[in-house]
Coordinates of C-alpha atoms in Angstrom, one line a residue:
M24 CA 0.0 0.0 0.0
V25 CA 1.4 3.4 -1.0
R26 CA 1.7 5.8 1.9
P27 CA -0.2 9.1 1.3
N28 CA 2.1 12.0 0.7
Y29 CA 0.4 14.5 3.0
R30 CA 3.3 16.9 3.0
D31 CA 3.1 17.6 -0.7
A32 CA -0.7 17.8 -0.5
I33 CA -0.4 20.4 2.4
A34 CA 2.2 22.4 0.5
Q35 CA -0.1 22.5 -2.5
A36 CA -3.1 23.5 -0.4
V37 CA -1.0 26.3 1.3
S38 CA 0.1 27.5 -2.1
D39 CA -3.4 27.6 -3.4
I40 CA -4.7 29.3 -0.2
N41 CA -2.1 32.1 -0.5
R42 CA -3.5 32.9 -4.0
T43 CA -7.1 33.3 -2.6
P44 CA -8.4 36.8 -3.5
A45 CA -8.9 39.0 -0.4
L46 CA -7.6 36.3 1.9
N47 CA -6.9 38.8 4.6
E48 CA -10.5 40.0 4.6
L49 CA -12.2 36.7 5.3
N50 CA -14.4 36.4 8.3
V51 CA -14.2 33.4 10.7
S52 CA -16.8 31.3 8.9
A53 CA -15.2 31.8 5.5
M54 CA -11.7 31.2 7.0
K55 CA -12.9 27.9 8.4
Q56 CA -14.2 26.7 5.1
A57 CA -11.6 28.2 2.7
V58 CA -8.5 27.6 4.8
V59 CA -8.8 25.5 7.9
L60 CA -10.8 22.7 6.5
R61 CA -8.8 22.7 3.3
I62 CA -5.6 22.2 5.2
L63 CA -7.2 19.5 7.3
D64 CA -8.3 17.8 4.2
A65 CA -4.8 17.9 2.7
A66 CA -3.5 16.5 5.9
G67 CA -5.7 13.4 5.4
W68 CA -8.7 14.2 7.6
N69 CA -12.2 13.6 6.2
A70 CA -14.2 16.6 7.2
F71 CA -17.4 14.8 6.2
D72 CA -16.8 12.0 8.7
L73 CA -17.8 12.9 12.2
S74 CA -15.6 10.1 13.6
E75 CA -12.6 12.0 12.2
V76 CA -13.5 15.7 12.3
E77 CA -16.2 16.7 14.9
P78 CA -17.2 20.3 14.7
D79 CA -18.4 22.2 17.7
F80 CA -16.9 19.6 20.0
Q81 CA -18.0 19.6 23.7
A82 CA -15.0 19.9 26.0
G83 CA -16.3 20.0 29.5
S84 CA -18.7 22.9 29.8
A85 CA -17.2 24.7 26.7
R86 CA -17.0 24.0 23.0
V87 CA -14.2 24.1 20.6
D88 CA -14.4 24.4 16.8
Y89 CA -13.0 21.1 15.7
A90 CA -11.8 17.9 17.3
L91 CA -9.6 15.6 15.2
K92 CA -10.3 12.0 16.3
S93 CA -8.6 8.7 15.7
A94 CA -9.8 5.1 15.9
S95 CA -7.7 2.0 15.9
S96 CA -10.3 0.2 13.7
A97 CA -13.5 0.8 11.8
R98 CA -15.5 -0.8 14.6
M99 CA -14.0 1.7 17.1
R100 CA -15.1 4.8 15.1
A101 CA -18.2 5.4 17.2
S102 CA -16.0 5.8 20.2
A103 CA -13.0 7.5 18.5
T104 CA -11.0 9.6 20.9
P105 CA -10.0 13.2 20.2
K106 CA -6.3 13.7 19.5
V107 CA -6.2 17.3 18.5
L108 CA -8.4 20.3 19.3
V109 CA -8.6 23.2 16.9
E110 CA -9.9 26.7 17.9
V111 CA -10.4 29.2 15.1
K112 CA -10.3 33.0 15.8
A113 CA -11.0 36.1 13.7
L114 CA -8.1 37.7 11.9
N115 CA -8.3 40.8 14.1
E116 CA -8.1 38.8 17.4
N117 CA -4.8 38.6 19.2
L118 CA -3.6 35.0 19.2
E119 CA -0.8 36.0 21.6
S120 CA -3.2 37.1 24.3
E121 CA -3.1 35.2 27.5
R122 CA -6.8 34.8 27.5
S123 CA -6.9 33.1 24.0
Q124 CA -3.9 30.8 24.9
R125 CA -5.3 29.9 28.3
R126 CA -8.6 28.9 26.7
I127 CA -7.2 26.4 24.3
T128 CA -5.0 24.8 27.0
N129 CA -8.0 24.7 29.3
L130 CA -10.0 23.0 26.6
C131 CA -7.3 20.4 26.2
A132 CA -7.2 19.8 29.9
R133 CA -11.0 19.3 30.1
A134 CA -11.0 16.8 27.2
E135 CA -7.6 15.4 28.2
V136 CA -6.3 16.0 24.7
E137 CA -2.5 16.5 24.3
V138 CA -2.3 18.8 21.3
G139 CA -4.2 22.1 21.0
V140 CA -4.2 24.4 18.0
L141 CA -5.1 28.1 18.0
T142 CA -5.4 29.7 14.5
N143 CA -6.9 32.5 12.6
G144 CA -6.2 30.6 9.4
L145 CA -3.0 32.4 8.6
S146 CA -1.1 32.1 11.9
W147 CA -1.1 28.7 13.7
L148 CA 0.0 28.2 17.3
F149 CA 0.5 24.7 18.6
F150 CA 0.3 23.8 22.3
L151 CA 1.2 20.5 24.1
W152 CA -0.9 19.8 27.2
S153 CA -0.1 17.4 30.0
P154 CA -1.5 17.3 33.5
D155 CA 1.5 18.9 35.1
A156 CA 2.2 21.4 32.3
R157 CA 2.1 25.2 32.8
R158 CA 0.5 27.2 30.1
Q159 CA 3.5 29.4 29.5
D160 CA 5.7 26.3 28.8
S161 CA 3.3 24.6 26.4
L162 CA 3.6 26.6 23.2
F163 CA 5.9 24.6 21.0
C164 CA 5.4 25.8 17.4
E165 CA 4.4 29.1 15.7
I166 CA 3.9 29.3 11.9
N167 CA 2.4 31.7 9.4
I168 CA 1.4 30.3 6.0
Q169 CA 1.9 33.6 4.3
Q170 CA 5.2 34.6 5.7
D171 CA 7.0 31.3 5.4
P172 CA 4.8 28.8 3.4
E173 CA 7.5 26.1 3.1
T174 CA 8.2 25.9 6.8
A175 CA 4.5 26.2 7.6
S176 CA 3.7 23.2 5.3
A177 CA 6.4 21.1 6.9
E178 CA 5.2 21.9 10.4
L179 CA 1.6 21.4 9.5
N180 CA 2.6 17.9 8.2
N181 CA 4.6 17.2 11.4
Y182 CA 1.8 18.0 13.8
L183 CA -1.5 17.7 11.9
S184 CA -1.2 15.0 9.3
K185 CA -3.6 12.2 10.1
D186 CA -1.0 9.3 10.1
R187 CA 1.4 11.1 12.4
V188 CA -1.4 12.1 14.8
S189 CA -2.9 8.6 14.8
N190 CA 0.4 6.7 15.5
G191 CA 1.7 9.2 18.1
Q192 CA 4.6 10.6 16.0
A193 CA 3.1 14.1 16.1
V194 CA 3.1 14.2 19.9
R195 CA 6.6 12.8 20.1
S196 CA 7.8 15.5 17.7
A197 CA 6.0 18.1 19.7
E198 CA 7.6 16.9 22.9
R199 CA 11.1 17.2 21.3
S200 CA 10.3 20.6 19.9
L201 CA 9.0 21.9 23.3
R202 CA 12.2 20.6 25.0
D203 CA 14.3 22.4 22.4
R204 CA 12.3 25.6 22.8
N205 CA 12.4 25.6 26.6
R206 CA 16.2 24.8 26.5
G207 CA 16.8 27.8 24.2
E208 CA 14.7 30.0 26.4
L209 CA 16.6 28.9 29.4
I210 CA 19.9 29.7 27.8
R211 CA 18.6 33.1 26.7
N212 CA 17.4 33.9 30.1
S213 CA 20.7 32.9 31.7
I214 CA 22.5 35.3 29.3
I215 CA 20.2 38.1 30.2
E216 CA 20.7 37.4 33.9
G217 CA 24.5 37.3 33.4
W218 CA 24.3 40.7 31.8
Q219 CA 22.1 42.1 34.6
Q220 CA 24.6 40.9 37.2
V221 CA 27.3 42.9 35.5
V222 CA 25.3 46.1 35.2
R223 CA 24.1 45.7 38.8
G224 CA 27.6 45.2 40.0
L225 CA 26.7 41.8 41.4
D226 CA 29.5 40.1 39.5
E227 CA 32.6 41.8 40.7
G228 CA 34.8 39.3 38.9
L229 CA 33.7 40.5 35.5
V230 CA 33.9 44.1 36.5
E231 CA 37.5 43.5 37.7
L232 CA 38.4 41.9 34.3
I233 CA 37.1 44.9 32.4
A234 CA 39.1 47.2 34.7
V235 CA 42.3 45.2 34.1
A236 CA 41.7 45.3 30.4
A237 CA 41.3 49.1 30.5
E238 CA 44.5 49.4 32.4
Q239 CA 46.4 47.3 29.9
K240 CA 45.3 49.6 27.1
T241 CA 45.7 53.0 28.8
G242 CA 48.1 52.5 31.7
I243 CA 45.4 53.9 34.0
R244 CA 43.3 51.5 36.1
P245 CA 39.7 52.7 36.5
E246 CA 37.9 52.2 39.8
N247 CA 35.4 49.3 39.8
R248 CA 32.5 51.7 40.5
L249 CA 33.4 53.7 37.4
V250 CA 33.5 50.6 35.3
R251 CA 30.1 49.6 36.6
R252 CA 28.7 53.1 35.9
V253 CA 29.9 53.1 32.4
L254 CA 28.4 49.7 31.7
I255 CA 25.1 50.9 33.0
E256 CA 25.2 54.1 31.0
Q257 CA 26.3 52.5 27.8
R258 CA 24.4 49.2 28.0
A259 CA 22.2 49.9 25.0
D260 CA 25.1 50.8 22.8
L261 CA 27.1 47.8 24.1
L262 CA 24.3 45.4 23.4
A263 CA 23.8 46.8 19.9
S264 CA 27.5 46.9 18.9
P265 CA 28.8 43.7 17.2
V266 CA 32.0 42.1 18.3
E267 CA 34.6 42.2 15.6
G268 CA 34.4 39.0 13.6
E269 CA 30.9 38.1 14.6
N270 CA 27.5 38.8 13.0
P271 CA 25.7 41.9 14.3
L272 CA 22.2 41.5 15.6
G273 CA 19.8 41.4 12.7
S274 CA 22.2 39.7 10.3
A275 CA 22.5 36.0 9.6
G276 CA 21.3 34.2 12.7
G277 CA 19.2 37.1 14.1
R278 CA 15.6 37.4 13.2
S279 CA 16.5 37.9 9.5
R280 CA 15.7 35.3 6.9
P281 CA 18.1 34.0 4.2
A282 CA 17.7 35.2 0.7
S283 CA 20.3 32.9 -0.9
F284 CA 23.6 31.0 -0.4
T285 CA 26.6 31.0 -2.6
F286 CA 29.0 28.0 -2.9
E287 CA 31.9 28.1 -5.3
S288 CA 30.5 31.0 -7.3
R289 CA 27.1 29.3 -7.7
Q290 CA 24.2 31.2 -6.1
H291 CA 21.1 29.4 -4.8
D292 CA 17.9 31.2 -3.8
V293 CA 16.2 30.1 -0.6
R294 CA 13.3 31.3 1.5
S295 CA 14.0 29.9 5.0
W296 CA 16.8 28.5 7.2
P297 CA 15.6 24.9 6.8
E298 CA 15.6 25.4 3.0
L299 CA 19.2 26.7 3.2
L300 CA 20.5 23.7 5.1
V301 CA 18.8 21.2 2.8
G302 CA 20.0 23.2 -0.2
V303 CA 23.6 23.0 0.9
C304 CA 23.2 19.2 1.6
L305 CA 21.8 18.7 -1.9
V306 CA 24.8 20.5 -3.4
M307 CA 27.1 18.2 -1.5
Q308 CA 25.1 15.2 -2.6
E309 CA 25.5 16.3 -6.2
L310 CA 29.3 16.8 -5.8
H311 CA 29.9 13.7 -3.7
P312 CA 27.2 11.1 -4.4
N313 CA 29.2 8.1 -3.4
D314 CA 30.2 9.6 0.0
F315 CA 27.1 11.4 0.9
D316 CA 26.1 8.9 3.6
N317 CA 29.0 10.2 5.6
I318 CA 26.7 13.1 6.5
L319 CA 25.2 10.8 9.1
Q320 CA 28.4 11.3 11.2
I321 CA 27.5 14.9 12.0
G322 CA 25.7 15.6 15.3
G323 CA 25.6 17.5 18.5
R324 CA 26.8 16.4 21.9
K325 CA 23.6 14.3 22.5
N326 CA 21.5 14.3 19.3
P327 CA 22.2 13.6 15.7
Y328 CA 21.8 16.3 13.1
F329 CA 21.1 13.9 10.2
S330 CA 19.4 10.5 10.2
R331 CA 17.4 8.1 8.1
N332 CA 14.8 8.1 10.9
A333 CA 12.8 11.4 10.8
D334 CA 11.5 10.8 14.3
A335 CA 15.0 10.9 15.7
L336 CA 15.3 14.6 14.8
S337 CA 13.8 17.9 15.7
Q338 CA 12.0 19.6 12.8
P339 CA 13.2 17.0 10.2
R340 CA 13.4 17.9 6.5
Q341 CA 14.1 15.2 3.9
I342 CA 17.2 15.8 1.7
G343 CA 15.9 15.2 -1.8
D344 CA 15.4 11.5 -2.6
T345 CA 18.4 10.4 -0.5
G346 CA 16.3 8.9 2.3
I347 CA 18.2 11.0 4.8
F348 CA 16.6 13.8 6.9
A349 CA 18.2 16.9 8.4
A350 CA 17.4 18.4 11.8
C351 CA 16.3 22.0 11.0
Q352 CA 15.7 23.3 14.5
G353 CA 17.6 26.3 15.7
A354 CA 18.3 29.9 14.9
G355 CA 20.0 31.1 11.7
T356 CA 23.5 31.1 13.2
Q357 CA 23.0 27.4 14.2
I358 CA 21.7 26.4 10.8
T359 CA 24.6 28.3 9.1
S360 CA 27.1 26.6 11.4
R361 CA 25.6 23.2 10.7
A362 CA 25.7 23.9 6.9
R363 CA 29.4 24.8 7.1
R364 CA 30.1 21.6 9.0
V365 CA 28.5 19.7 6.1
V366 CA 30.7 21.6 3.6
E367 CA 33.8 20.9 5.6
L368 CA 32.9 17.2 6.0
F369 CA 33.3 16.8 2.3
G370 CA 36.7 18.6 2.1
H371 CA 35.7 22.1 1.3
S372 CA 36.5 25.2 3.3
G373 CA 33.7 26.5 5.5
N374 CA 34.5 30.0 4.1
S375 CA 33.5 28.8 0.6
L376 CA 29.9 29.0 1.8
A377 CA 28.4 32.5 1.9
V378 CA 24.9 33.3 3.2
E379 CA 23.0 36.4 2.1
T380 CA 20.1 37.5 4.3
R381 CA 17.2 39.9 3.9

């Protein structure tokens, strides 16, 4: 039996949706019909079968727009259990509001459903619920089908395709994504706390190092209180100024997006960081077809970056028809660094890869 290719179907649906006239002017009812149900259909769900897609689902004392349900057999369809809850909001409603996000997680809690989706048709927010989860820790994926249709299509496939929801792969991927997201937030917060310690004067060791460095350059040692005061007064400029040899904020690896990459004078246009990584891998596969399996050697301290098993990776993307997947989680700097490791693995200089952003 040929396995349905939901990812391609979702990508085509997203492409067609983005060509819909006056898409940004649709009301909630129109958005449900023209966008949400269309994406669910592409993801393999039969919107006409109430045992698969139940509208106006009762979750405790409240109702949610759709419940995606799964049954282990045809005989079990009457008692199919909900796997995903989908709440649809108007385009002018704020999906980031605490009230909206608390509602979808509360609905999941009442129905004991692990995955909740909050969408206005264009933006999609995915939440993972568990009995001991806090709301602020449960958001694991945010996409927009207009701003980044390729990434959106891949993530919609990861977390909404019927086969992955039914066999539990969607939840496992969500758990990995949430762990990665929380780990990144923890690191970010620790950096901010470290900086705050400096400007508050709580870390005398770092203030002392700066004073010593100033003395080495000028022959005059500033008092620690002066160092602390200068750091406080100039903190905005210091944070905005790039360190020599590193990318400034807003360049590759910030919140910018890649426009293209150039390798050995050949330019390749891309629209997202995952597309850049996969594109570099495809170039290497073209140049080194007999050795391309060596890419499976590349990984982090604990997790692989490339695997034949998509479920072993965070945000996996397939590399052409090689049967190998790339882990595409992380910021632009991480993706760029990973791409350079791929280039270097096959004997090229990392500097031979240039990334242009927009």
